[in-house]
mmCIF file of C-alpha atoms in Angstrom:
data_model
loop_
_atom_site.group_PDB
_atom_site.id
_atom_site.type_symbol
_atom_site.label_atom_id
_atom_site.label_comp_id
_atom_site.label_asym_id
_atom_site.label_seq_id
_atom_site.Cartn_x
_atom_site.Cartn_y
_atom_site.Cartn_z
ATOM 1 C CA MET A 1 105.257 98.925 89.446
ATOM 2 C CA PHE A 2 102.927 96.132 88.494
ATOM 3 C CA SER A 3 102.134 96.637 84.835
ATOM 4 C CA GLY A 4 99.483 94.015 84.349
ATOM 5 C CA ASP A 5 97.611 91.043 85.652
ATOM 6 C CA LEU A 6 98.771 87.456 85.552
ATOM 7 C CA ARG A 7 96.546 85.495 83.172
ATOM 8 C CA ILE A 8 95.670 82.079 84.635
ATOM 9 C CA GLY A 9 93.072 80.755 82.178
ATOM 10 C CA ARG A 10 89.527 81.132 80.888
ATOM 11 C CA LEU A 11 86.133 80.222 82.301
ATOM 12 C CA ALA A 12 82.963 80.231 80.180
ATOM 13 C CA GLY A 13 85.101 81.880 77.501
ATOM 14 C CA ILE A 14 86.018 84.759 79.833
ATOM 15 C CA PRO A 15 89.732 85.461 80.576
ATOM 16 C CA ILE A 16 90.635 85.044 84.246
ATOM 17 C CA SER A 17 93.591 86.894 85.756
ATOM 18 C CA ILE A 18 95.052 87.690 89.152
ATOM 19 C CA HIS A 19 96.687 90.893 90.303
ATOM 20 C CA PRO A 20 100.153 90.265 91.771
ATOM 21 C CA LEU A 21 98.981 91.708 95.100
ATOM 22 C CA TRP A 22 96.393 88.917 95.246
ATOM 23 C CA LEU A 23 99.200 86.614 96.365
ATOM 24 C CA LEU A 24 99.684 88.860 99.397
ATOM 25 C CA ILE A 25 96.103 88.545 100.615
ATOM 26 C CA VAL A 26 96.150 84.768 100.021
ATOM 27 C CA GLY A 27 99.254 84.584 102.194
ATOM 28 C CA LEU A 28 97.651 86.707 104.932
ATOM 29 C CA ILE A 29 94.487 84.588 104.992
ATOM 30 C CA THR A 30 96.560 81.393 105.063
ATOM 31 C CA TRP A 31 98.639 82.696 107.973
ATOM 32 C CA SER A 32 95.610 83.960 109.900
ATOM 33 C CA LEU A 33 93.634 80.720 109.605
ATOM 34 C CA GLY A 34 96.648 78.463 110.060
ATOM 35 C CA SER A 35 97.877 80.240 113.187
ATOM 36 C CA ALA A 36 94.570 80.806 114.969
ATOM 37 C CA TYR A 37 91.362 79.413 113.461
ATOM 38 C CA TYR A 38 92.311 75.810 112.732
ATOM 39 C CA PRO A 39 94.385 75.272 115.913
ATOM 40 C CA ASP A 40 91.320 76.449 117.891
ATOM 41 C CA GLU A 41 88.828 74.348 115.932
ATOM 42 C CA VAL A 42 90.823 71.145 115.483
ATOM 43 C CA SER A 43 92.333 69.747 118.674
ATOM 44 C CA GLY A 44 95.956 68.638 118.388
ATOM 45 C CA ILE A 45 96.342 69.616 114.723
ATOM 46 C CA ALA A 46 99.924 69.798 113.483
ATOM 47 C CA PRO A 47 101.096 73.279 112.336
ATOM 48 C CA ILE A 48 101.778 72.116 108.781
ATOM 49 C CA ALA A 49 98.256 70.667 108.530
ATOM 50 C CA ALA A 50 96.742 73.861 109.967
ATOM 51 C CA TYR A 51 98.509 76.042 107.412
ATOM 52 C CA ALA A 52 97.618 73.631 104.593
ATOM 53 C CA LEU A 53 93.957 73.948 105.581
ATOM 54 C CA GLY A 54 94.425 77.722 105.760
ATOM 55 C CA LEU A 55 95.699 77.765 102.181
ATOM 56 C CA ALA A 56 92.857 75.503 101.036
ATOM 57 C CA SER A 57 90.358 77.839 102.699
ATOM 58 C CA ALA A 58 91.898 80.910 101.040
ATOM 59 C CA LEU A 59 91.748 79.275 97.607
ATOM 60 C CA LEU A 60 88.154 78.112 98.156
ATOM 61 C CA LEU A 61 87.219 81.634 99.233
ATOM 62 C CA PHE A 62 88.641 83.156 96.060
ATOM 63 C CA GLY A 63 87.029 80.379 94.051
ATOM 64 C CA SER A 64 83.701 81.533 95.485
ATOM 65 C CA ILE A 65 84.538 85.149 94.633
ATOM 66 C CA LEU A 66 85.443 84.076 91.102
ATOM 67 C CA LEU A 67 82.039 82.404 90.688
ATOM 68 C CA HIS A 68 80.387 85.540 92.086
ATOM 69 C CA GLU A 69 82.062 87.710 89.454
ATOM 70 C CA LEU A 70 81.310 85.112 86.783
ATOM 71 C CA GLY A 71 77.631 85.511 87.647
ATOM 72 C CA HIS A 72 77.883 89.249 86.957
ATOM 73 C CA ALA A 73 79.818 88.654 83.738
ATOM 74 C CA VAL A 74 77.572 85.967 82.251
ATOM 75 C CA VAL A 75 74.391 87.974 82.835
ATOM 76 C CA ALA A 76 75.978 91.182 81.513
ATOM 77 C CA ARG A 77 77.201 89.360 78.406
ATOM 78 C CA ARG A 78 73.719 87.972 77.842
ATOM 79 C CA TYR A 79 72.436 91.552 77.632
ATOM 80 C CA GLY A 80 75.044 92.696 75.130
ATOM 81 C CA VAL A 81 77.847 94.021 77.342
ATOM 82 C CA GLN A 82 81.322 92.937 76.244
ATOM 83 C CA ILE A 83 83.349 91.287 79.027
ATOM 84 C CA GLU A 84 87.092 91.975 78.975
ATOM 85 C CA GLY A 85 87.834 89.529 81.784
ATOM 86 C CA ILE A 86 87.634 88.796 85.498
ATOM 87 C CA GLU A 87 90.432 89.883 87.833
ATOM 88 C CA LEU A 88 91.079 88.636 91.359
ATOM 89 C CA TRP A 89 92.832 91.282 93.408
ATOM 90 C CA LEU A 90 93.581 92.521 96.918
ATOM 91 C CA LEU A 91 90.006 93.148 98.100
ATOM 92 C CA GLY A 92 88.221 90.430 96.151
ATOM 93 C CA GLY A 93 87.419 90.421 92.468
ATOM 94 C CA VAL A 94 85.989 92.449 89.621
ATOM 95 C CA ALA A 95 84.346 91.633 86.310
ATOM 96 C CA LYS A 96 85.779 94.062 83.743
ATOM 97 C CA MET A 97 82.995 95.197 81.442
ATOM 98 C CA LYS A 98 83.461 97.233 78.283
ATOM 99 C CA GLY A 99 80.395 99.402 78.459
ATOM 100 C CA ALA A 100 77.519 99.568 80.921
ATOM 101 C CA ALA A 101 73.838 98.879 81.299
ATOM 102 C CA HIS A 102 71.576 100.919 79.036
ATOM 103 C CA ARG A 103 68.440 100.419 81.136
ATOM 104 C CA PRO A 104 67.829 100.334 84.904
ATOM 105 C CA GLN A 105 66.284 96.870 84.569
ATOM 106 C CA ASP A 106 69.541 95.560 83.098
ATOM 107 C CA GLU A 107 71.570 97.259 85.825
ATOM 108 C CA LEU A 108 69.409 95.501 88.425
ATOM 109 C CA ARG A 109 69.973 92.124 86.765
ATOM 110 C CA PHE A 110 73.742 92.675 86.582
ATOM 111 C CA ALA A 111 73.898 93.731 90.230
ATOM 112 C CA LEU A 112 71.850 90.812 91.592
ATOM 113 C CA ALA A 113 73.535 88.068 89.547
ATOM 114 C CA GLY A 114 76.689 87.917 91.680
ATOM 115 C CA PRO A 115 74.926 87.899 95.086
ATOM 116 C CA ALA A 116 72.581 85.184 93.793
ATOM 117 C CA VAL A 117 75.596 82.988 93.080
ATOM 118 C CA THR A 118 77.095 83.739 96.512
ATOM 119 C CA LEU A 119 73.782 82.884 98.183
ATOM 120 C CA LEU A 120 73.744 79.518 96.418
ATOM 121 C CA ILE A 121 77.368 78.853 97.442
ATOM 122 C CA ALA A 122 76.616 79.712 101.081
ATOM 123 C CA ILE A 123 73.606 77.378 101.111
ATOM 124 C CA VAL A 124 75.702 74.548 99.669
ATOM 125 C CA PHE A 125 78.429 74.975 102.306
ATOM 126 C CA TRP A 126 75.925 75.279 105.172
ATOM 127 C CA ALA A 127 74.230 72.086 104.002
ATOM 128 C CA ALA A 128 77.575 70.289 103.614
ATOM 129 C CA ALA A 129 78.672 71.385 107.084
ATOM 130 C CA ALA A 130 75.416 70.098 108.585
ATOM 131 C CA LEU A 131 75.667 66.748 106.779
ATOM 132 C CA THR A 132 79.274 66.176 107.871
ATOM 133 C CA ARG A 133 78.943 67.050 111.574
ATOM 134 C CA SER A 134 80.079 63.561 112.515
ATOM 135 C CA ALA A 135 83.087 63.672 110.155
ATOM 136 C CA ALA A 136 86.635 64.739 110.990
ATOM 137 C CA ASP A 137 86.901 68.066 112.808
ATOM 138 C CA ALA A 138 89.169 69.464 110.099
ATOM 139 C CA LEU A 139 86.573 68.906 107.360
ATOM 140 C CA VAL A 140 83.769 70.371 109.468
ATOM 141 C CA ALA A 141 85.898 73.423 110.315
ATOM 142 C CA LEU A 142 86.780 73.981 106.649
ATOM 143 C CA LEU A 143 83.150 73.758 105.498
ATOM 144 C CA ALA A 144 81.890 75.907 108.372
ATOM 145 C CA TYR A 145 84.436 78.631 107.565
ATOM 146 C CA GLN A 146 83.373 78.712 103.913
ATOM 147 C CA ALA A 147 79.704 78.881 104.911
ATOM 148 C CA LEU A 148 80.343 81.738 107.347
ATOM 149 C CA ILE A 149 82.637 83.755 105.089
ATOM 150 C CA ASN A 150 80.321 83.510 102.077
ATOM 151 C CA THR A 151 77.385 84.558 104.230
ATOM 152 C CA ALA A 152 79.396 87.520 105.531
ATOM 153 C CA ILE A 153 80.393 88.494 101.985
ATOM 154 C CA LEU A 154 76.761 88.296 100.870
ATOM 155 C CA VAL A 155 75.499 90.481 103.722
ATOM 156 C CA PHE A 156 78.295 93.038 103.347
ATOM 157 C CA ASN A 157 78.029 93.173 99.554
ATOM 158 C CA MET A 158 74.302 93.882 99.712
ATOM 159 C CA LEU A 159 74.740 96.984 101.843
ATOM 160 C CA PRO A 160 73.321 99.944 99.870
ATOM 161 C CA ALA A 161 76.811 101.411 99.583
ATOM 162 C CA PHE A 162 77.812 102.231 96.018
ATOM 163 C CA PRO A 163 79.798 100.717 94.291
ATOM 164 C CA LEU A 164 78.997 97.466 96.149
ATOM 165 C CA ASP A 165 76.312 95.323 94.541
ATOM 166 C CA GLY A 166 73.751 96.611 97.037
ATOM 167 C CA GLY A 167 74.654 100.143 96.001
ATOM 168 C CA ARG A 168 74.175 99.222 92.357
ATOM 169 C CA VAL A 169 70.768 97.799 93.209
ATOM 170 C CA LEU A 170 69.969 101.118 94.894
ATOM 171 C CA ARG A 171 71.172 103.017 91.815
ATOM 172 C CA ALA A 172 69.040 100.863 89.525
ATOM 173 C CA ILE A 173 65.955 101.594 91.658
ATOM 174 C CA LEU A 174 66.703 105.334 91.757
ATOM 175 C CA TRP A 175 67.426 105.312 88.016
ATOM 176 C CA GLU A 176 64.097 103.601 87.332
ATOM 177 C CA ARG A 177 62.254 106.197 89.399
ATOM 178 C CA SER A 178 64.019 109.309 88.098
ATOM 179 C CA GLY A 179 64.969 108.264 84.577
ATOM 180 C CA ASP A 180 68.339 109.989 85.110
ATOM 181 C CA ILE A 181 71.369 107.728 85.636
ATOM 182 C CA GLU A 182 73.638 110.634 86.576
ATOM 183 C CA GLN A 183 71.297 111.783 89.331
ATOM 184 C CA ALA A 184 70.810 108.193 90.511
ATOM 185 C CA THR A 185 74.570 107.600 90.593
ATOM 186 C CA ALA A 186 75.184 110.787 92.577
ATOM 187 C CA ARG A 187 72.571 109.846 95.175
ATOM 188 C CA ALA A 188 73.771 106.246 95.449
ATOM 189 C CA ALA A 189 77.378 107.434 95.716
ATOM 190 C CA ARG A 190 76.453 109.803 98.565
ATOM 191 C CA VAL A 191 74.889 106.905 100.447
ATOM 192 C CA GLY A 192 77.997 104.827 99.751
ATOM 193 C CA ARG A 193 80.297 107.562 101.047
ATOM 194 C CA GLY A 194 78.195 107.748 104.206
ATOM 195 C CA PHE A 195 78.726 104.031 104.802
ATOM 196 C CA GLY A 196 82.407 104.430 103.952
ATOM 197 C CA TYR A 197 83.002 107.235 106.453
ATOM 198 C CA GLY A 198 81.070 105.262 109.068
ATOM 199 C CA MET A 199 83.356 102.258 108.552
ATOM 200 C CA VAL A 200 86.457 104.444 108.749
ATOM 201 C CA ALA A 201 85.279 105.909 112.063
ATOM 202 C CA LEU A 202 84.310 102.497 113.444
ATOM 203 C CA GLY A 203 87.691 101.076 112.466
ATOM 204 C CA PHE A 204 89.573 103.897 114.219
ATOM 205 C CA PHE A 205 87.463 103.574 117.368
ATOM 206 C CA GLY A 206 88.013 99.813 117.307
ATOM 207 C CA VAL A 207 91.782 100.236 117.187
ATOM 208 C CA LEU A 208 91.674 102.760 120.044
ATOM 209 C CA ALA A 209 89.506 100.336 122.043
ATOM 210 C CA GLY A 210 92.027 97.542 121.637
ATOM 211 C CA ALA A 211 90.491 95.694 118.679
ATOM 212 C CA PRO A 212 93.107 96.103 115.906
ATOM 213 C CA GLY A 213 91.253 93.611 113.716
ATOM 214 C CA LEU A 214 88.691 96.331 113.005
ATOM 215 C CA LEU A 215 91.364 98.221 111.071
ATOM 216 C CA TRP A 216 90.100 96.288 108.039
ATOM 217 C CA LEU A 217 86.881 98.307 108.304
ATOM 218 C CA THR A 218 88.912 101.476 107.904
ATOM 219 C CA LEU A 219 90.569 100.177 104.741
ATOM 220 C CA ILE A 220 87.246 99.040 103.286
ATOM 221 C CA GLY A 221 85.671 102.371 104.241
ATOM 222 C CA PHE A 222 88.371 104.308 102.392
ATOM 223 C CA PHE A 223 87.813 102.037 99.382
ATOM 224 C CA LEU A 224 84.072 102.775 99.373
ATOM 225 C CA VAL A 225 84.650 106.529 99.591
ATOM 226 C CA ILE A 226 87.258 106.613 96.819
ATOM 227 C CA ALA A 227 85.563 104.091 94.524
ATOM 228 C CA GLY A 228 82.163 105.727 94.938
ATOM 229 C CA ARG A 229 83.558 109.121 94.006
ATOM 230 C CA ALA A 230 85.352 107.652 91.000
ATOM 231 C CA GLU A 231 82.138 106.035 89.749
ATOM 232 C CA GLU A 232 80.222 109.276 90.232
ATOM 233 C CA THR A 233 82.841 111.282 88.337
ATOM 234 C CA GLY A 234 82.917 108.690 85.553
ATOM 235 C CA ILE A 235 79.164 108.937 85.004
ATOM 236 C CA GLU A 236 79.334 112.745 85.083
ATOM 237 C CA LEU A 237 82.136 112.722 82.508
ATOM 238 C CA GLN A 238 80.149 110.401 80.255
ATOM 239 C CA SER A 239 77.145 112.693 80.453
ATOM 240 C CA THR A 240 79.136 115.890 79.866
ATOM 241 C CA PHE A 241 81.284 114.616 76.980
ATOM 242 C CA ARG A 242 78.722 112.305 75.387
ATOM 243 C CA GLY A 243 79.420 111.874 71.671
ATOM 244 C CA LEU A 244 82.593 113.980 71.603
ATOM 245 C CA GLY A 245 85.708 112.562 69.943
ATOM 246 C CA LEU A 246 89.029 112.386 71.733
ATOM 247 C CA ARG A 247 90.598 115.144 69.594
ATOM 248 C CA ARG A 248 88.413 117.661 71.436
ATOM 249 C CA THR A 249 89.906 116.821 74.803
ATOM 250 C CA MET A 250 93.331 115.218 74.351
ATOM 251 C CA ALA A 251 96.833 116.620 74.017
ATOM 252 C CA VAL A 252 98.076 115.903 70.477
ATOM 253 C CA PRO A 253 100.818 115.556 69.560
ATOM 254 C CA ALA A 254 101.809 114.518 73.068
ATOM 255 C CA ALA A 255 105.264 115.032 74.535
ATOM 256 C CA THR A 256 106.930 111.630 74.317
ATOM 257 C CA LEU A 257 110.053 109.746 75.359
ATOM 258 C CA ASP A 258 112.261 107.535 73.197
ATOM 259 C CA ALA A 259 112.662 103.982 74.431
ATOM 260 C CA ASP A 260 116.457 104.244 74.416
ATOM 261 C CA THR A 261 116.471 107.310 76.685
ATOM 262 C CA THR A 262 117.882 106.665 80.144
ATOM 263 C CA VAL A 263 115.757 107.284 83.220
ATOM 264 C CA ALA A 264 118.172 109.997 84.348
ATOM 265 C CA GLU A 265 117.808 111.804 81.007
ATOM 266 C CA ALA A 266 114.032 111.504 81.146
ATOM 267 C CA LEU A 267 113.986 113.045 84.600
ATOM 268 C CA ARG A 268 116.317 115.897 83.649
ATOM 269 C CA ASP A 269 114.980 116.726 80.181
ATOM 270 C CA SER A 270 111.269 115.881 80.395
ATOM 271 C CA PHE A 271 109.747 115.271 83.826
ATOM 272 C CA ALA A 272 111.504 118.114 85.662
ATOM 273 C CA PRO A 273 111.150 120.957 83.095
ATOM 274 C CA LEU A 274 107.681 120.059 81.788
ATOM 275 C CA GLY A 275 106.094 118.969 85.056
ATOM 276 C CA TYR A 276 104.038 116.176 83.451
ATOM 277 C CA HIS A 277 103.152 113.094 85.452
ATOM 278 C CA ALA A 278 103.532 110.603 82.563
ATOM 279 C CA PHE A 279 104.811 110.312 78.997
ATOM 280 C CA PRO A 280 104.084 107.874 76.159
ATOM 281 C CA VAL A 281 107.196 105.901 75.233
ATOM 282 C CA LEU A 282 108.068 105.428 71.550
ATOM 283 C CA GLU A 283 110.208 102.791 69.900
ATOM 284 C CA ALA A 284 111.089 103.394 66.227
ATOM 285 C CA GLY A 285 108.360 106.057 66.192
ATOM 286 C CA HIS A 286 105.614 103.748 67.475
ATOM 287 C CA PRO A 287 104.098 103.925 70.985
ATOM 288 C CA ILE A 288 104.940 100.909 73.132
ATOM 289 C CA GLY A 289 103.885 102.001 76.613
ATOM 290 C CA LEU A 290 103.674 104.670 79.269
ATOM 291 C CA LEU A 291 106.163 105.849 81.889
ATOM 292 C CA ASN A 292 105.074 107.744 84.987
ATOM 293 C CA LEU A 293 106.876 109.375 87.875
ATOM 294 C CA GLN A 294 105.979 106.632 90.368
ATOM 295 C CA GLN A 295 107.707 104.044 88.205
ATOM 296 C CA ILE A 296 110.851 106.154 88.080
ATOM 297 C CA GLY A 297 110.750 106.542 91.840
ATOM 298 C CA LEU A 298 111.140 102.774 92.186
ATOM 299 C CA VAL A 299 114.472 102.827 90.328
ATOM 300 C CA PRO A 300 117.475 103.283 92.686
ATOM 301 C CA SER A 301 119.237 106.571 92.011
ATOM 302 C CA ASP A 302 122.526 104.838 91.179
ATOM 303 C CA GLU A 303 120.811 102.824 88.430
ATOM 304 C CA ARG A 304 119.043 105.675 86.634
ATOM 305 C CA ASP A 305 121.980 106.359 84.299
ATOM 306 C CA SER A 306 121.869 102.782 82.978
ATOM 307 C CA CYS A 307 118.157 101.911 83.131
ATOM 308 C CA LEU A 308 116.361 102.668 79.846
ATOM 309 C CA VAL A 309 112.873 104.103 79.588
ATOM 310 C CA GLY A 310 111.816 101.298 77.237
ATOM 311 C CA GLU A 311 112.693 98.695 79.875
ATOM 312 C CA LEU A 312 110.599 100.435 82.511
ATOM 313 C CA ALA A 313 107.550 101.461 80.465
ATOM 314 C CA ASP A 314 104.138 100.022 81.358
ATOM 315 C CA ARG A 315 103.060 98.096 78.224
ATOM 316 C CA ASP A 316 99.543 97.215 79.325
ATOM 317 C CA PRO A 317 97.451 96.886 76.102
ATOM 318 C CA SER A 318 94.494 98.593 77.799
ATOM 319 C CA LEU A 319 96.481 101.846 77.739
ATOM 320 C CA PHE A 320 96.047 102.194 73.961
ATOM 321 C CA VAL A 321 92.947 103.482 72.161
ATOM 322 C CA ASP A 322 92.288 104.831 68.683
ATOM 323 C CA GLU A 323 91.036 108.351 68.018
ATOM 324 C CA ASP A 324 87.598 107.170 66.883
ATOM 325 C CA VAL A 325 86.688 106.208 70.439
ATOM 326 C CA THR A 326 84.364 108.741 72.043
ATOM 327 C CA VAL A 327 85.103 110.232 75.445
ATOM 328 C CA GLU A 328 81.943 108.598 76.730
ATOM 329 C CA GLU A 329 83.190 105.165 75.709
ATOM 330 C CA LEU A 330 86.698 105.848 76.979
ATOM 331 C CA VAL A 331 85.683 106.717 80.542
ATOM 332 C CA SER A 332 83.570 103.563 80.756
ATOM 333 C CA ARG A 333 86.578 101.364 80.022
ATOM 334 C CA ARG A 334 88.166 99.562 82.940
ATOM 335 C CA GLY A 335 91.633 100.153 81.502
ATOM 336 C CA PHE A 336 91.181 103.931 81.580
ATOM 337 C CA ARG A 337 89.746 103.810 85.085
ATOM 338 C CA ARG A 338 92.688 101.749 86.229
ATOM 339 C CA HIS A 339 95.448 103.898 84.702
ATOM 340 C CA ASN A 340 93.596 107.266 84.723
ATOM 341 C CA ARG A 341 94.978 107.971 81.256
ATOM 342 C CA ALA A 342 95.197 106.536 77.755
ATOM 343 C CA ILE A 343 97.583 106.738 74.815
ATOM 344 C CA VAL A 344 95.699 107.704 71.662
ATOM 345 C CA VAL A 345 96.990 106.348 68.365
ATOM 346 C CA CYS A 346 95.831 108.710 65.605
ATOM 347 C CA ARG A 347 95.209 107.762 61.984
ATOM 348 C CA ASP A 348 97.844 110.222 60.793
ATOM 349 C CA GLY A 349 100.498 108.514 62.920
ATOM 350 C CA ARG A 350 100.606 111.100 65.659
ATOM 351 C CA VAL A 351 100.415 110.063 69.304
ATOM 352 C CA GLY A 352 98.096 111.753 71.774
ATOM 353 C CA LEU A 353 97.618 111.473 75.513
ATOM 354 C CA ILE A 354 94.411 111.930 77.469
ATOM 355 C CA SER A 355 94.187 111.844 81.250
ATOM 356 C CA ALA A 356 91.423 111.753 83.826
ATOM 357 C CA THR A 357 92.965 114.815 85.478
ATOM 358 C CA ALA A 358 92.750 116.882 82.286
ATOM 359 C CA MET A 359 89.181 115.733 81.707
ATOM 360 C CA SER A 360 88.232 116.623 85.282
ATOM 361 C CA ARG A 361 89.661 120.113 84.754
ATOM 362 C CA ALA A 362 87.664 120.457 81.553
ATOM 363 C CA LEU A 363 84.573 119.256 83.415
ATOM 364 C CA GLU A 364 85.118 121.846 86.149
ATOM 365 C CA ALA A 365 85.543 124.583 83.530
ATOM 366 C CA ARG A 366 82.291 123.537 81.849
ATOM 367 C CA ARG A 367 80.548 123.667 85.236
ATOM 368 C CA MET A 368 81.819 127.231 85.690
ATOM 369 C CA LEU A 369 80.595 128.152 82.219
ATOM 370 C CA GLY A 370 77.197 126.734 83.095
ATOM 371 C CA GLU A 371 77.106 128.701 86.344
ATOM 372 C CA SER A 372 78.084 131.882 84.476
ATOM 373 C CA ALA A 373 75.343 131.298 81.921
ATOM 374 C CA GLN A 374 72.770 130.737 84.678
ATOM 375 C CA THR A 375 73.885 133.915 86.463
ATOM 376 C CA ALA A 376 73.632 135.923 83.239
ATOM 377 C CA GLN A 377 70.140 134.571 82.543
ATOM 378 C CA ALA A 378 69.047 135.425 86.072
ATOM 379 C CA SER A 379 70.409 138.981 85.693
ATOM 380 C CA GLU A 380 68.589 139.464 82.396
ATOM 381 C CA ALA A 381 65.361 138.133 83.917
ATOM 382 C CA ALA A 382 65.702 140.600 86.804
#
């Protein structure tokens, strides 16, 4: 249901935002540290002080993650990549880049910039913890936690598991050796999926062995598998559709919904008979957002006759592109990767819709055509 990030400011000219679910993980970290870590580390600490330190630790942790992503963003911007912003979310943070590295050397620089910042942060906290050993236990515990967690993040993030930074380093090396980014991405993604499945298995075994805390490994493992596959597909799409305009692959004119249509009417007249997952929403003939089936599912059934489509539509600006954008550029955009579709505003006023699912089907069809051509050539050669 969340339609966009919450903008909180700018840093080095780069917009900073938080995903609403970020508040959930901050709360969980605060509760975990306040209920267990600080009471164990600081003798006789009052509960309110323990939870206050837990909150401070959570905010310092995400401050470190923010600086990590800023390292990626600043270096990428230096080499000509446009930065849309930095988002803090459930599993950490991400620097949203419009475009990608054009050379393996640049990819290597982008990938190492964030870990270099985290390494510096870890060193600073380790040094501060050592220098304040005779200070109050609460301060020492806070600094020690930051030193440990940043070290853990650094080690984990440098695993050669795409799309972690270590996986991107691996891809840059493979790209440099082969000269083929698609091949390098596929190989790095396979390694990443291997790590992901290993973490999933380890998490399940940990839970069965009575260590429920290892369930986090399962969640992270699933993330690596899914994210790695998405990155691999994105690169393959860019390679296959390089230079093609959106009119070659999008549905235009798209089936749309009027903003003043009720949710019940949209279900009955559009979603059910047409079987589409999402529709652009128009107001006075102009597209204002997108409505999908999941959003409708969040509306109570007794409210669907009064709730209007225009009130529910996702109005995220990253959903909209113009028809001059190439498919290659589109699939590299973070907005498209996030929503898996885009609303195309054509010069003639028509509205189109392009989805990752449709593009994947087109990609599969092109693979089949290629296989058929190879088979025919082999038959002729025989």
